[in-house]
Coordinates of C-alpha atoms in Angstrom, one line a residue:
Chain D
X1 CA -100.8 -89.4 39.9
X2 CA -103.9 -88.6 37.9
X3 CA -103.4 -86.6 35.0
X4 CA -103.8 -83.0 35.6
X5 CA -106.0 -80.9 33.1
X6 CA -104.9 -77.6 31.6
X7 CA -107.8 -75.9 33.4
X8 CA -106.2 -77.0 36.8
X9 CA -102.7 -76.2 35.8
X10 CA -103.7 -72.7 34.8
X11 CA -105.2 -72.2 38.3
X12 CA -102.3 -73.7 40.3
X13 CA -99.8 -72.0 38.3
X14 CA -101.5 -68.5 38.7
X15 CA -101.7 -69.1 42.4
X16 CA -98.0 -70.1 42.9
X17 CA -96.5 -67.6 40.6
X18 CA -98.6 -64.6 42.0
X19 CA -97.8 -65.8 45.5
X20 CA -94.0 -65.3 45.0
X21 CA -93.8 -62.1 42.8
X22 CA -90.4 -61.3 41.0
X23 CA -89.1 -64.8 41.8
X24 CA -87.8 -67.1 38.8
X25 CA -89.4 -70.6 38.6
X26 CA -87.9 -72.9 36.3
X27 CA -90.3 -74.8 33.9
X28 CA -88.8 -78.0 35.1
X29 CA -90.0 -77.3 38.5
X30 CA -93.7 -77.1 37.2
X31 CA -93.1 -80.1 34.8
X32 CA -92.1 -82.2 37.8
X33 CA -95.1 -80.8 40.0
X34 CA -97.6 -81.5 37.2
X35 CA -96.2 -84.4 35.5
X36 CA -96.4 -82.6 32.3
X37 CA -94.0 -82.2 29.3
X38 CA -92.1 -78.9 28.9
X39 CA -93.7 -78.0 25.7
X40 CA -97.1 -78.3 27.5
X41 CA -95.8 -76.0 30.2
X42 CA -94.6 -73.5 27.6
X43 CA -98.0 -73.3 26.1
X44 CA -99.6 -73.0 29.5
X45 CA -97.1 -69.9 30.2
X46 CA -98.1 -68.4 26.8
X47 CA -101.8 -68.7 27.6
X48 CA -101.3 -67.3 31.2
X49 CA -99.3 -64.3 29.8
X50 CA -101.9 -63.4 27.4
X51 CA -104.7 -63.7 30.0
X52 CA -102.9 -61.7 32.6
X53 CA -102.1 -59.0 29.9
X54 CA -106.0 -58.8 28.8
X55 CA -107.2 -58.5 32.2
X56 CA -104.5 -56.1 33.6
X57 CA -103.4 -58.6 36.2
X58 CA -99.7 -58.3 36.0
X59 CA -96.8 -59.3 33.7
X60 CA -95.6 -62.8 33.2
X61 CA -92.2 -63.1 31.5
X62 CA -89.9 -65.7 30.4
X63 CA -86.4 -65.2 31.4
X64 CA -83.6 -66.7 29.2
X65 CA -80.3 -67.9 30.3
X66 CA -78.9 -70.4 32.7
X67 CA -80.8 -69.0 35.7
X68 CA -84.0 -68.5 33.4
X69 CA -87.5 -69.5 33.9
X70 CA -90.9 -67.8 34.4
X71 CA -91.4 -64.6 36.5
X72 CA -94.4 -63.0 37.6
X73 CA -94.4 -59.2 38.3
X74 CA -97.6 -57.5 39.8
X75 CA -98.1 -54.4 37.6
X76 CA -100.7 -51.9 37.2
X77 CA -101.3 -50.1 33.8
X78 CA -100.4 -46.2 34.0
X79 CA -104.1 -45.6 33.5
X80 CA -105.2 -47.9 36.3
X81 CA -102.6 -46.6 38.5
X82 CA -103.8 -43.1 37.9
X83 CA -107.3 -44.1 38.7
X84 CA -106.5 -45.8 41.8
X85 CA -104.7 -42.8 43.1
X86 CA -107.4 -40.3 42.0
X87 CA -109.8 -42.4 44.1
X88 CA -107.4 -41.9 47.0
X89 CA -107.1 -38.4 46.6
X90 CA -110.8 -37.9 46.5
X91 CA -111.0 -39.7 49.9
X92 CA -108.3 -37.8 51.6
X93 CA -109.6 -34.3 50.6
X94 CA -112.4 -35.0 53.1
X95 CA -112.6 -32.0 55.4
X96 CA -112.9 -34.6 58.4
X97 CA -109.5 -35.6 57.9
X98 CA -108.0 -32.2 58.7
X99 CA -106.1 -32.1 61.8
X100 CA -104.8 -29.0 64.0
X101 CA -101.8 -27.8 62.9
X102 CA -102.5 -28.4 59.1
X103 CA -102.0 -32.2 59.4
X104 CA -103.8 -34.9 57.4
X105 CA -105.2 -38.0 58.9
X106 CA -103.8 -40.7 56.7
X107 CA -103.4 -43.6 59.1
X108 CA -106.5 -45.7 58.1
X109 CA -105.4 -45.6 54.4
X110 CA -101.9 -46.5 55.3
X111 CA -103.1 -49.6 56.9
X112 CA -105.6 -51.1 54.6
X113 CA -104.2 -54.2 53.1
X114 CA -105.9 -53.7 49.6
X115 CA -104.7 -50.0 49.4
X116 CA -101.1 -50.5 50.6
X117 CA -101.1 -53.5 48.2
X118 CA -102.1 -51.3 45.3
X119 CA -99.6 -48.6 46.5
X120 CA -96.9 -51.2 46.5
X121 CA -97.5 -52.5 43.2
X122 CA -97.3 -49.1 41.6
X123 CA -94.1 -48.2 43.5
X124 CA -92.4 -51.8 42.7
X125 CA -93.4 -51.0 39.0
X126 CA -91.0 -48.1 38.9
X127 CA -88.2 -49.9 40.4
X128 CA -88.0 -53.4 38.9
X129 CA -85.2 -52.2 36.6
X130 CA -83.1 -50.8 39.6
X131 CA -83.1 -54.1 41.1
X132 CA -82.9 -53.1 44.8
X133 CA -81.8 -55.9 47.1
X134 CA -84.2 -54.6 50.0
X135 CA -86.7 -51.8 50.7
X136 CA -85.8 -49.5 53.6
X137 CA -88.5 -47.6 55.5
X138 CA -88.2 -45.6 58.8
X139 CA -90.7 -46.7 61.6
X140 CA -93.7 -46.4 61.8
X141 CA -96.4 -45.3 59.3
X142 CA -94.6 -46.3 56.2
X143 CA -94.0 -49.9 57.0
X144 CA -97.2 -51.4 55.5
X145 CA -96.6 -49.9 52.0
X146 CA -93.0 -50.4 52.3
X147 CA -93.6 -54.2 53.2
X148 CA -96.0 -54.5 50.0
X149 CA -93.5 -52.8 47.8
X150 CA -90.8 -55.4 49.0
X151 CA -93.2 -58.2 48.3
X152 CA -94.0 -57.2 44.9
X153 CA -90.1 -56.8 44.4
X154 CA -89.6 -60.1 46.1
X155 CA -86.8 -58.6 48.4
X156 CA -86.8 -58.1 52.4
X157 CA -87.9 -55.2 54.0
X158 CA -85.5 -53.5 56.4
X159 CA -86.8 -51.1 59.2
X160 CA -84.8 -48.2 60.6
X161 CA -85.7 -47.4 64.2
X162 CA -85.8 -44.2 66.2
X163 CA -83.3 -45.6 68.7
X164 CA -81.2 -48.9 68.9
X165 CA -82.9 -51.8 70.9
X166 CA -81.4 -54.6 72.8
X167 CA -83.0 -57.2 70.5
X168 CA -81.2 -55.8 67.5
X169 CA -77.5 -56.2 68.4
X170 CA -74.7 -53.9 67.4
X171 CA -76.5 -51.0 65.7
X172 CA -75.3 -47.9 63.5
X173 CA -76.8 -44.7 64.8
X174 CA -76.9 -41.5 63.0
X175 CA -78.4 -38.0 63.6
X176 CA -80.4 -36.0 61.4
X177 CA -82.2 -33.0 61.2
X178 CA -86.1 -33.6 60.8
X179 CA -87.0 -31.2 58.1
X180 CA -90.3 -30.1 59.6
X181 CA -89.4 -29.4 63.2
X182 CA -85.6 -28.7 62.5
X183 CA -85.0 -30.8 65.6
X184 CA -82.2 -33.2 65.6
X185 CA -83.4 -36.8 65.6
X186 CA -81.8 -40.2 65.9
X187 CA -82.0 -43.1 63.5
X188 CA -80.8 -46.5 64.1
X189 CA -80.0 -49.7 62.0
X190 CA -78.6 -53.0 63.2
X191 CA -75.3 -53.8 61.9
X192 CA -76.4 -57.2 60.6
X193 CA -79.5 -55.9 58.8
X194 CA -77.8 -54.9 55.4
X195 CA -74.3 -55.5 53.7
X196 CA -71.9 -53.3 51.9
X197 CA -72.4 -53.0 48.1
X198 CA -76.3 -53.8 48.4
X199 CA -78.8 -51.5 46.8
X200 CA -81.6 -50.0 48.7
X201 CA -85.0 -48.6 47.6
X202 CA -86.4 -46.1 50.3
X203 CA -90.1 -46.2 50.6
X204 CA -92.0 -44.0 53.3
X205 CA -95.3 -42.5 54.0
X206 CA -94.6 -38.7 53.8
X207 CA -92.0 -36.5 52.5
X208 CA -92.1 -32.6 53.5
X209 CA -88.5 -31.2 53.3
X210 CA -87.0 -34.5 53.0
X211 CA -85.0 -34.6 56.1
X212 CA -85.7 -38.1 57.3
X213 CA -85.3 -39.4 53.7
X214 CA -81.9 -37.6 53.7
X215 CA -81.3 -39.3 57.0
X216 CA -82.0 -42.7 55.4
X217 CA -79.6 -41.8 52.6
X218 CA -76.8 -40.9 55.1
X219 CA -77.5 -44.1 57.2
X220 CA -77.1 -46.1 53.9
X221 CA -74.1 -44.4 53.3
X222 CA -72.5 -45.6 56.5
X223 CA -73.2 -49.0 55.5
X224 CA -71.7 -48.7 52.0
X225 CA -75.2 -49.3 50.5
X226 CA -76.2 -47.7 47.2
X227 CA -79.6 -46.0 47.3
X228 CA -81.3 -46.6 43.9
X229 CA -84.4 -44.7 44.5
X230 CA -86.9 -43.1 47.0
X231 CA -90.7 -43.3 46.9
X232 CA -93.5 -41.9 49.2
X233 CA -97.1 -42.1 49.5
X234 CA -97.6 -38.5 49.9
X235 CA -95.6 -35.3 49.0
X236 CA -96.0 -31.8 50.5
X237 CA -96.1 -29.4 47.6
X238 CA -93.7 -26.4 48.6
X239 CA -91.4 -23.9 47.0
X240 CA -88.6 -24.7 49.3
X241 CA -86.2 -27.2 47.7
X242 CA -86.3 -30.8 49.0
X243 CA -83.0 -32.1 50.6
X244 CA -83.2 -35.0 48.3
X245 CA -84.0 -35.4 44.4
X246 CA -85.4 -37.8 42.0
X247 CA -87.9 -39.1 44.6
X248 CA -91.3 -40.2 43.4
X249 CA -94.5 -39.8 45.3
X250 CA -98.0 -41.0 44.4
X251 CA -99.8 -37.9 45.8
X252 CA -99.0 -34.4 46.2
X253 CA -100.5 -32.4 49.0
X254 CA -101.3 -28.5 48.8
X255 CA -102.2 -26.7 51.7
X256 CA -101.8 -23.1 53.2
X257 CA -101.2 -23.9 56.9
X258 CA -102.9 -20.7 57.8
X259 CA -106.1 -21.7 55.8
X260 CA -106.6 -25.5 55.9
X261 CA -109.7 -25.2 53.8
X262 CA -107.3 -24.8 50.9
X263 CA -106.3 -28.5 51.2
X264 CA -106.1 -30.1 47.8
X265 CA -104.7 -33.5 47.2
X266 CA -103.8 -34.6 43.6
X267 CA -102.1 -37.5 41.9
X268 CA -98.4 -36.7 41.2
X269 CA -97.4 -35.5 37.8
X270 CA -95.6 -38.6 36.6
X271 CA -98.6 -40.7 37.1
X272 CA -100.5 -38.6 34.7
X273 CA -98.1 -39.0 31.9
X274 CA -99.9 -41.1 29.0
X275 CA -97.1 -43.4 28.4
X276 CA -94.1 -44.8 30.5
X277 CA -90.9 -43.2 30.0
Chain N
X1 CA -115.7 -58.9 23.2
X2 CA -113.9 -62.1 22.0
X3 CA -115.2 -65.3 23.6
X4 CA -113.0 -66.1 26.6
X5 CA -111.8 -69.7 27.1
X6 CA -112.1 -71.6 30.2
X7 CA -108.3 -71.6 30.7
X8 CA -108.2 -68.0 30.6
X9 CA -111.0 -67.6 32.9
X10 CA -109.2 -70.0 35.3
X11 CA -106.1 -67.8 35.6
X12 CA -108.1 -64.6 35.8
X13 CA -110.4 -66.0 38.5
X14 CA -107.4 -67.3 40.5
X15 CA -105.7 -64.0 40.3
X16 CA -108.8 -61.8 41.3
X17 CA -109.9 -64.2 44.1
X18 CA -106.5 -64.5 45.6
X19 CA -105.7 -60.9 45.6
X20 CA -108.5 -60.1 47.7
X21 CA -108.8 -62.8 50.3
X22 CA -111.9 -63.4 52.5
X23 CA -114.0 -61.1 50.2
X24 CA -117.1 -62.4 48.7
X25 CA -117.5 -61.9 44.9
X26 CA -121.0 -62.5 43.5
X27 CA -121.1 -64.9 40.4
X28 CA -122.9 -62.1 38.5
X29 CA -119.8 -60.0 38.8
X30 CA -117.7 -62.6 37.0
X31 CA -120.4 -63.4 34.6
X32 CA -120.3 -59.8 33.4
X33 CA -116.6 -59.4 33.5
X34 CA -116.2 -62.7 31.2
X35 CA -119.4 -62.6 29.3
X36 CA -120.4 -66.1 30.5
X37 CA -123.5 -67.8 31.9
X38 CA -123.9 -68.3 35.5
X39 CA -123.8 -72.1 35.1
X40 CA -120.5 -71.8 33.3
X41 CA -119.0 -69.8 36.1
X42 CA -120.3 -72.2 38.7
X43 CA -118.5 -75.1 37.1
X44 CA -115.3 -72.9 36.7
X45 CA -115.5 -72.4 40.7
X46 CA -116.0 -76.1 41.3
X47 CA -112.9 -76.9 39.1
X48 CA -110.9 -74.2 41.0
X49 CA -112.0 -75.3 44.3
X50 CA -110.9 -78.9 43.5
X51 CA -107.6 -77.6 42.2
X52 CA -106.8 -75.4 45.0
X53 CA -107.5 -78.3 47.7
X54 CA -105.4 -80.6 45.5
X55 CA -102.3 -78.4 45.6
X56 CA -102.9 -77.0 49.0
X57 CA -103.3 -73.4 47.8
X58 CA -106.1 -72.3 50.0
X59 CA -109.9 -72.7 50.4
X60 CA -112.4 -71.6 47.8
X61 CA -116.0 -71.6 49.2
X62 CA -119.5 -70.7 48.0
X63 CA -121.5 -68.8 50.5
X64 CA -125.2 -68.8 50.1
X65 CA -127.7 -66.3 50.9
X66 CA -128.6 -62.8 49.9
X67 CA -124.8 -61.4 50.3
X68 CA -123.6 -64.7 48.9
X69 CA -121.0 -65.5 46.2
X70 CA -117.5 -66.9 46.0
X71 CA -114.8 -66.4 48.7
X72 CA -111.1 -67.4 48.8
X73 CA -109.3 -67.8 52.1
X74 CA -105.7 -68.4 52.2
X75 CA -105.1 -71.6 54.2
X76 CA -102.0 -73.8 55.0
X77 CA -102.8 -77.4 56.0
X78 CA -101.8 -78.2 59.6
X79 CA -99.0 -80.4 58.2
X80 CA -97.4 -77.6 55.9
X81 CA -97.9 -75.1 58.7
X82 CA -96.0 -77.4 61.1
X83 CA -93.2 -78.0 58.5
X84 CA -93.1 -74.2 57.6
X85 CA -92.6 -73.3 61.5
X86 CA -90.0 -76.1 62.0
X87 CA -88.1 -74.7 59.3
X88 CA -88.0 -71.3 60.9
X89 CA -87.1 -72.9 64.3
X90 CA -84.2 -74.5 62.9
X91 CA -83.0 -71.1 61.4
X92 CA -83.5 -69.1 64.6
X93 CA -81.7 -71.7 66.8
X94 CA -78.5 -70.6 65.1
X95 CA -75.9 -69.5 67.7
X96 CA -75.1 -66.4 65.8
X97 CA -78.7 -65.1 66.4
X98 CA -78.1 -64.8 70.3
X99 CA -77.5 -61.3 71.5
X100 CA -76.3 -60.2 74.9
X101 CA -78.9 -60.3 77.7
X102 CA -80.5 -63.4 76.3
X103 CA -82.2 -61.7 73.3
X104 CA -82.7 -63.5 70.0
X105 CA -82.2 -61.7 66.6
X106 CA -85.5 -62.1 64.8
X107 CA -85.8 -58.8 62.7
X108 CA -84.7 -60.3 59.4
X109 CA -87.4 -63.1 59.8
X110 CA -90.1 -60.6 60.7
X111 CA -89.4 -58.4 57.6
X112 CA -89.2 -61.1 54.8
X113 CA -92.4 -60.9 52.9
X114 CA -92.6 -64.5 52.0
X115 CA -92.2 -65.4 55.5
X116 CA -94.5 -63.0 57.1
X117 CA -97.1 -64.0 54.5
X118 CA -96.9 -67.6 55.6
X119 CA -97.1 -66.6 59.3
X120 CA -100.1 -64.4 58.5
X121 CA -102.0 -67.1 56.7
X122 CA -101.3 -69.6 59.5
X123 CA -102.7 -67.0 62.1
X124 CA -105.5 -65.9 60.0
X125 CA -106.6 -69.6 59.7
X126 CA -107.1 -69.9 63.2
X127 CA -109.5 -66.7 63.5
X128 CA -111.6 -66.7 60.4
X129 CA -114.6 -68.1 62.4
X130 CA -114.0 -65.4 65.1
X131 CA -114.5 -62.8 62.4
X132 CA -112.5 -59.9 63.6
X133 CA -113.1 -56.6 62.2
X134 CA -109.5 -55.4 62.5
X135 CA -106.0 -56.7 63.4
X136 CA -104.4 -54.6 66.3
X137 CA -100.6 -54.5 66.7
X138 CA -98.3 -52.2 68.8
X139 CA -95.5 -50.7 66.8
X140 CA -93.0 -51.8 65.5
X141 CA -91.6 -55.3 65.0
X142 CA -95.1 -56.9 64.7
X143 CA -96.5 -54.8 61.9
X144 CA -95.4 -56.9 59.1
X145 CA -96.9 -60.1 60.3
X146 CA -99.8 -58.2 61.6
X147 CA -100.5 -56.7 58.1
X148 CA -100.2 -60.0 56.4
X149 CA -102.7 -61.6 58.9
X150 CA -105.1 -58.6 58.1
X151 CA -104.9 -59.1 54.4
X152 CA -105.7 -62.9 54.7
X153 CA -108.7 -61.9 57.0
X154 CA -109.6 -59.0 54.5
X155 CA -109.6 -56.4 57.3
X156 CA -107.8 -53.3 58.1
X157 CA -104.5 -53.4 60.4
X158 CA -104.8 -50.8 63.3
X159 CA -101.3 -49.9 64.9
X160 CA -101.0 -48.7 68.6
X161 CA -98.2 -46.2 69.0
X162 CA -95.8 -45.5 72.0
X163 CA -97.0 -41.9 72.0
X164 CA -99.6 -39.9 70.6
X165 CA -98.7 -38.0 67.4
X166 CA -100.0 -34.7 66.0
X167 CA -100.9 -36.4 62.8
X168 CA -103.2 -39.0 64.5
X169 CA -105.8 -36.3 65.9
X170 CA -107.4 -36.9 69.4
X171 CA -106.1 -40.1 70.8
X172 CA -106.8 -42.5 73.9
X173 CA -103.6 -43.0 75.9
X174 CA -103.3 -45.7 78.5
X175 CA -100.4 -46.9 80.8
X176 CA -99.4 -50.4 81.1
X177 CA -96.5 -52.3 83.0
X178 CA -94.1 -53.8 80.4
X179 CA -93.9 -57.4 81.6
X180 CA -90.1 -57.8 81.0
X181 CA -88.8 -54.5 82.5
X182 CA -91.7 -53.7 85.0
X183 CA -91.5 -50.1 83.7
X184 CA -94.7 -48.0 83.2
X185 CA -95.0 -47.5 79.6
X186 CA -97.6 -45.5 77.4
X187 CA -99.7 -46.9 74.4
X188 CA -101.7 -44.4 72.3
X189 CA -104.3 -44.9 69.7
X190 CA -106.2 -42.5 67.5
X191 CA -109.9 -42.0 68.5
X192 CA -111.1 -42.3 65.1
X193 CA -109.2 -45.7 64.5
X194 CA -111.8 -48.0 65.8
X195 CA -115.3 -48.0 66.9
X196 CA -117.2 -49.2 69.8
X197 CA -118.6 -52.7 69.4
X198 CA -116.0 -53.9 66.8
X199 CA -114.1 -57.1 67.2
X200 CA -110.2 -56.9 67.5
X201 CA -107.5 -59.7 67.0
X202 CA -104.3 -58.8 68.4
X203 CA -101.2 -59.9 66.5
X204 CA -97.7 -59.2 67.7
X205 CA -94.1 -60.5 67.3
X206 CA -93.2 -61.6 70.8
X207 CA -94.8 -62.5 74.2
X208 CA -92.9 -62.9 77.4
X209 CA -94.9 -62.1 80.5
X210 CA -97.8 -60.5 78.5
X211 CA -97.6 -56.9 79.8
X212 CA -97.9 -55.4 76.5
X213 CA -100.7 -57.7 75.2
X214 CA -102.5 -56.9 78.4
X215 CA -102.0 -53.3 77.7
X216 CA -103.5 -53.7 74.1
X217 CA -106.4 -55.6 75.7
X218 CA -107.1 -52.7 78.1
X219 CA -106.9 -50.2 75.4
X220 CA -109.5 -52.0 73.4
X221 CA -111.6 -52.0 76.8
X222 CA -111.4 -48.2 76.6
X223 CA -112.8 -48.1 73.1
X224 CA -115.6 -50.7 74.0
X225 CA -114.0 -53.3 71.4
X226 CA -114.1 -56.9 72.0
X227 CA -110.8 -58.8 71.7
X228 CA -111.4 -62.0 70.1
X229 CA -107.9 -63.5 70.2
X230 CA -104.3 -62.8 70.5
X231 CA -101.6 -64.3 68.2
X232 CA -97.7 -64.1 68.5
X233 CA -94.9 -65.2 66.3
X234 CA -93.0 -66.3 69.3
X235 CA -93.6 -66.8 73.0
X236 CA -91.2 -67.1 75.8
X237 CA -91.5 -70.3 77.6
X238 CA -91.6 -69.7 81.4
X239 CA -93.0 -71.0 84.7
X240 CA -94.3 -67.6 85.7
X241 CA -98.0 -67.3 84.5
X242 CA -98.8 -65.0 81.7
X243 CA -100.9 -61.8 82.1
X244 CA -103.2 -62.8 79.4
X245 CA -104.9 -66.4 78.4
X246 CA -105.8 -68.4 75.4
X247 CA -103.0 -66.6 73.4
X248 CA -101.6 -68.6 70.5
X249 CA -98.0 -68.3 69.5
X250 CA -96.3 -70.0 66.4
X251 CA -93.1 -70.6 68.2
X252 CA -91.9 -71.2 71.7
X253 CA -88.4 -70.1 72.8
X254 CA -86.7 -71.7 75.8
X255 CA -83.4 -70.3 77.3
X256 CA -81.9 -70.0 80.5
X257 CA -80.7 -66.4 80.5
X258 CA -77.7 -67.3 82.4
X259 CA -76.6 -70.1 79.7
X260 CA -77.5 -68.8 76.5
X261 CA -76.4 -71.8 75.0
X262 CA -79.4 -73.6 76.2
X263 CA -81.5 -71.8 73.7
X264 CA -84.1 -74.0 72.1
X265 CA -86.9 -72.8 69.7
X266 CA -89.6 -75.3 68.9
X267 CA -93.1 -75.1 67.1
X268 CA -96.0 -74.4 69.6
X269 CA -97.8 -77.4 70.6
X270 CA -101.1 -76.7 69.0
X271 CA -99.3 -76.8 65.7
X272 CA -98.2 -80.3 66.3
X273 CA -101.7 -81.6 66.6
X274 CA -102.7 -83.9 63.8
X275 CA -106.1 -82.6 63.2
X276 CA -107.8 -79.3 63.6
X277 CA -109.8 -79.1 66.9

């Protein structure tokens, strides 16, 4: 094999590491691939780490120990995250997005790969330390952002359904009270989708009173799964207490349902904090 | 600003180009960012192109003309795609995946970011030339692979729903005959989701008789949208003619419903062709 130059290794390493976020690659894996010495690869990784940091492209870290190696985690600085969310807020405040009944048209935003990827990176950044085994979402609108969060975390996505389906096998169904309508709804998850003792991160598009989120937590309880966090694209500001706690939303929406022109969408407070906790 | 070395530019360029697939970046954009001359950036791009090609990491191309620049497209060689799909087929043939009624448990596969990303890259590769404006999927199971296809193509995802929702605004509803059950079902899409004259690529998880796919085509017809292709993760092999034509599936499933042990899952024929058409 022809000798591979550092330039080329840089490009290839970057592509491979960023295509599999949060996965640990051993240095030996790359040594073999590139026919280079470990010391050379170590230098490569050092240069990469600095470059990623300098351009705000994510975090490259060296994990020590028996299962150690190099790991890439997509990350956005708090400042970039705030700017990203502020741009979204601007867009969402457009009067043309207001729908009858005080609803806001969000679907396009929730389906643009670039945008949901950014949201997923920001959300994942808050939960790397919680080390979830999977991301749970309730069909349908939250699936894209939940998938992108799962991708950044390097874990599978699990989708709860509104009814059990023949192609999902034995399922656990629970009933929950939808916060906004007060109606009893059903949520279903295949028995084989998750396992007792796993850790779940809930990701969904919208939280109002938290009824659906509470349902997802109850569903995880039935499986013996520990919920390590809950994140949403948008939260409805309201005085009534939510049914769940410690959730994180990217944006907060204020609106007096009787006067839709009062609509205001702003970044969530935790994004505005200068430094990470 | 400190002078940036080629090594560092390589890493940063790779990350930025691959994070926004199928988008054209002008060389001037990078010249400004790195404080480097156009000739230097041109050389960088040449090295990148060769490196990506050598390691099978996708296609970097230079687009000429007024709107020209550099564009990255994720791509898998036909050989890698076949190997990827063969591994999936092996996994899916496991008897533990068989469900009553001759259904196959696919949900985990359809929700693993790495796997749906690979599927999306393979599907996108077949439709770059058709230049769709968006990817259309029908909720729920096909959404992850459709999103990843949309990401590779650099276009939005559009999700058709089973019923119109208050938070989607005015919607167009159509009825269609679900191929497998023969029942009349409804499919709904927000009026503002797509525009007349656009081009759609349909991506979904499963095609049996093609009733749902036909429904999506009819729905696009109502919007004056041109369907440029239809791709599926899995097709059911059957003698009865499908309701749509020219669809592409990654895998084909054979099973005699009366004898589930006859289950066989194989890569679709077009993947086995040595060379691209």
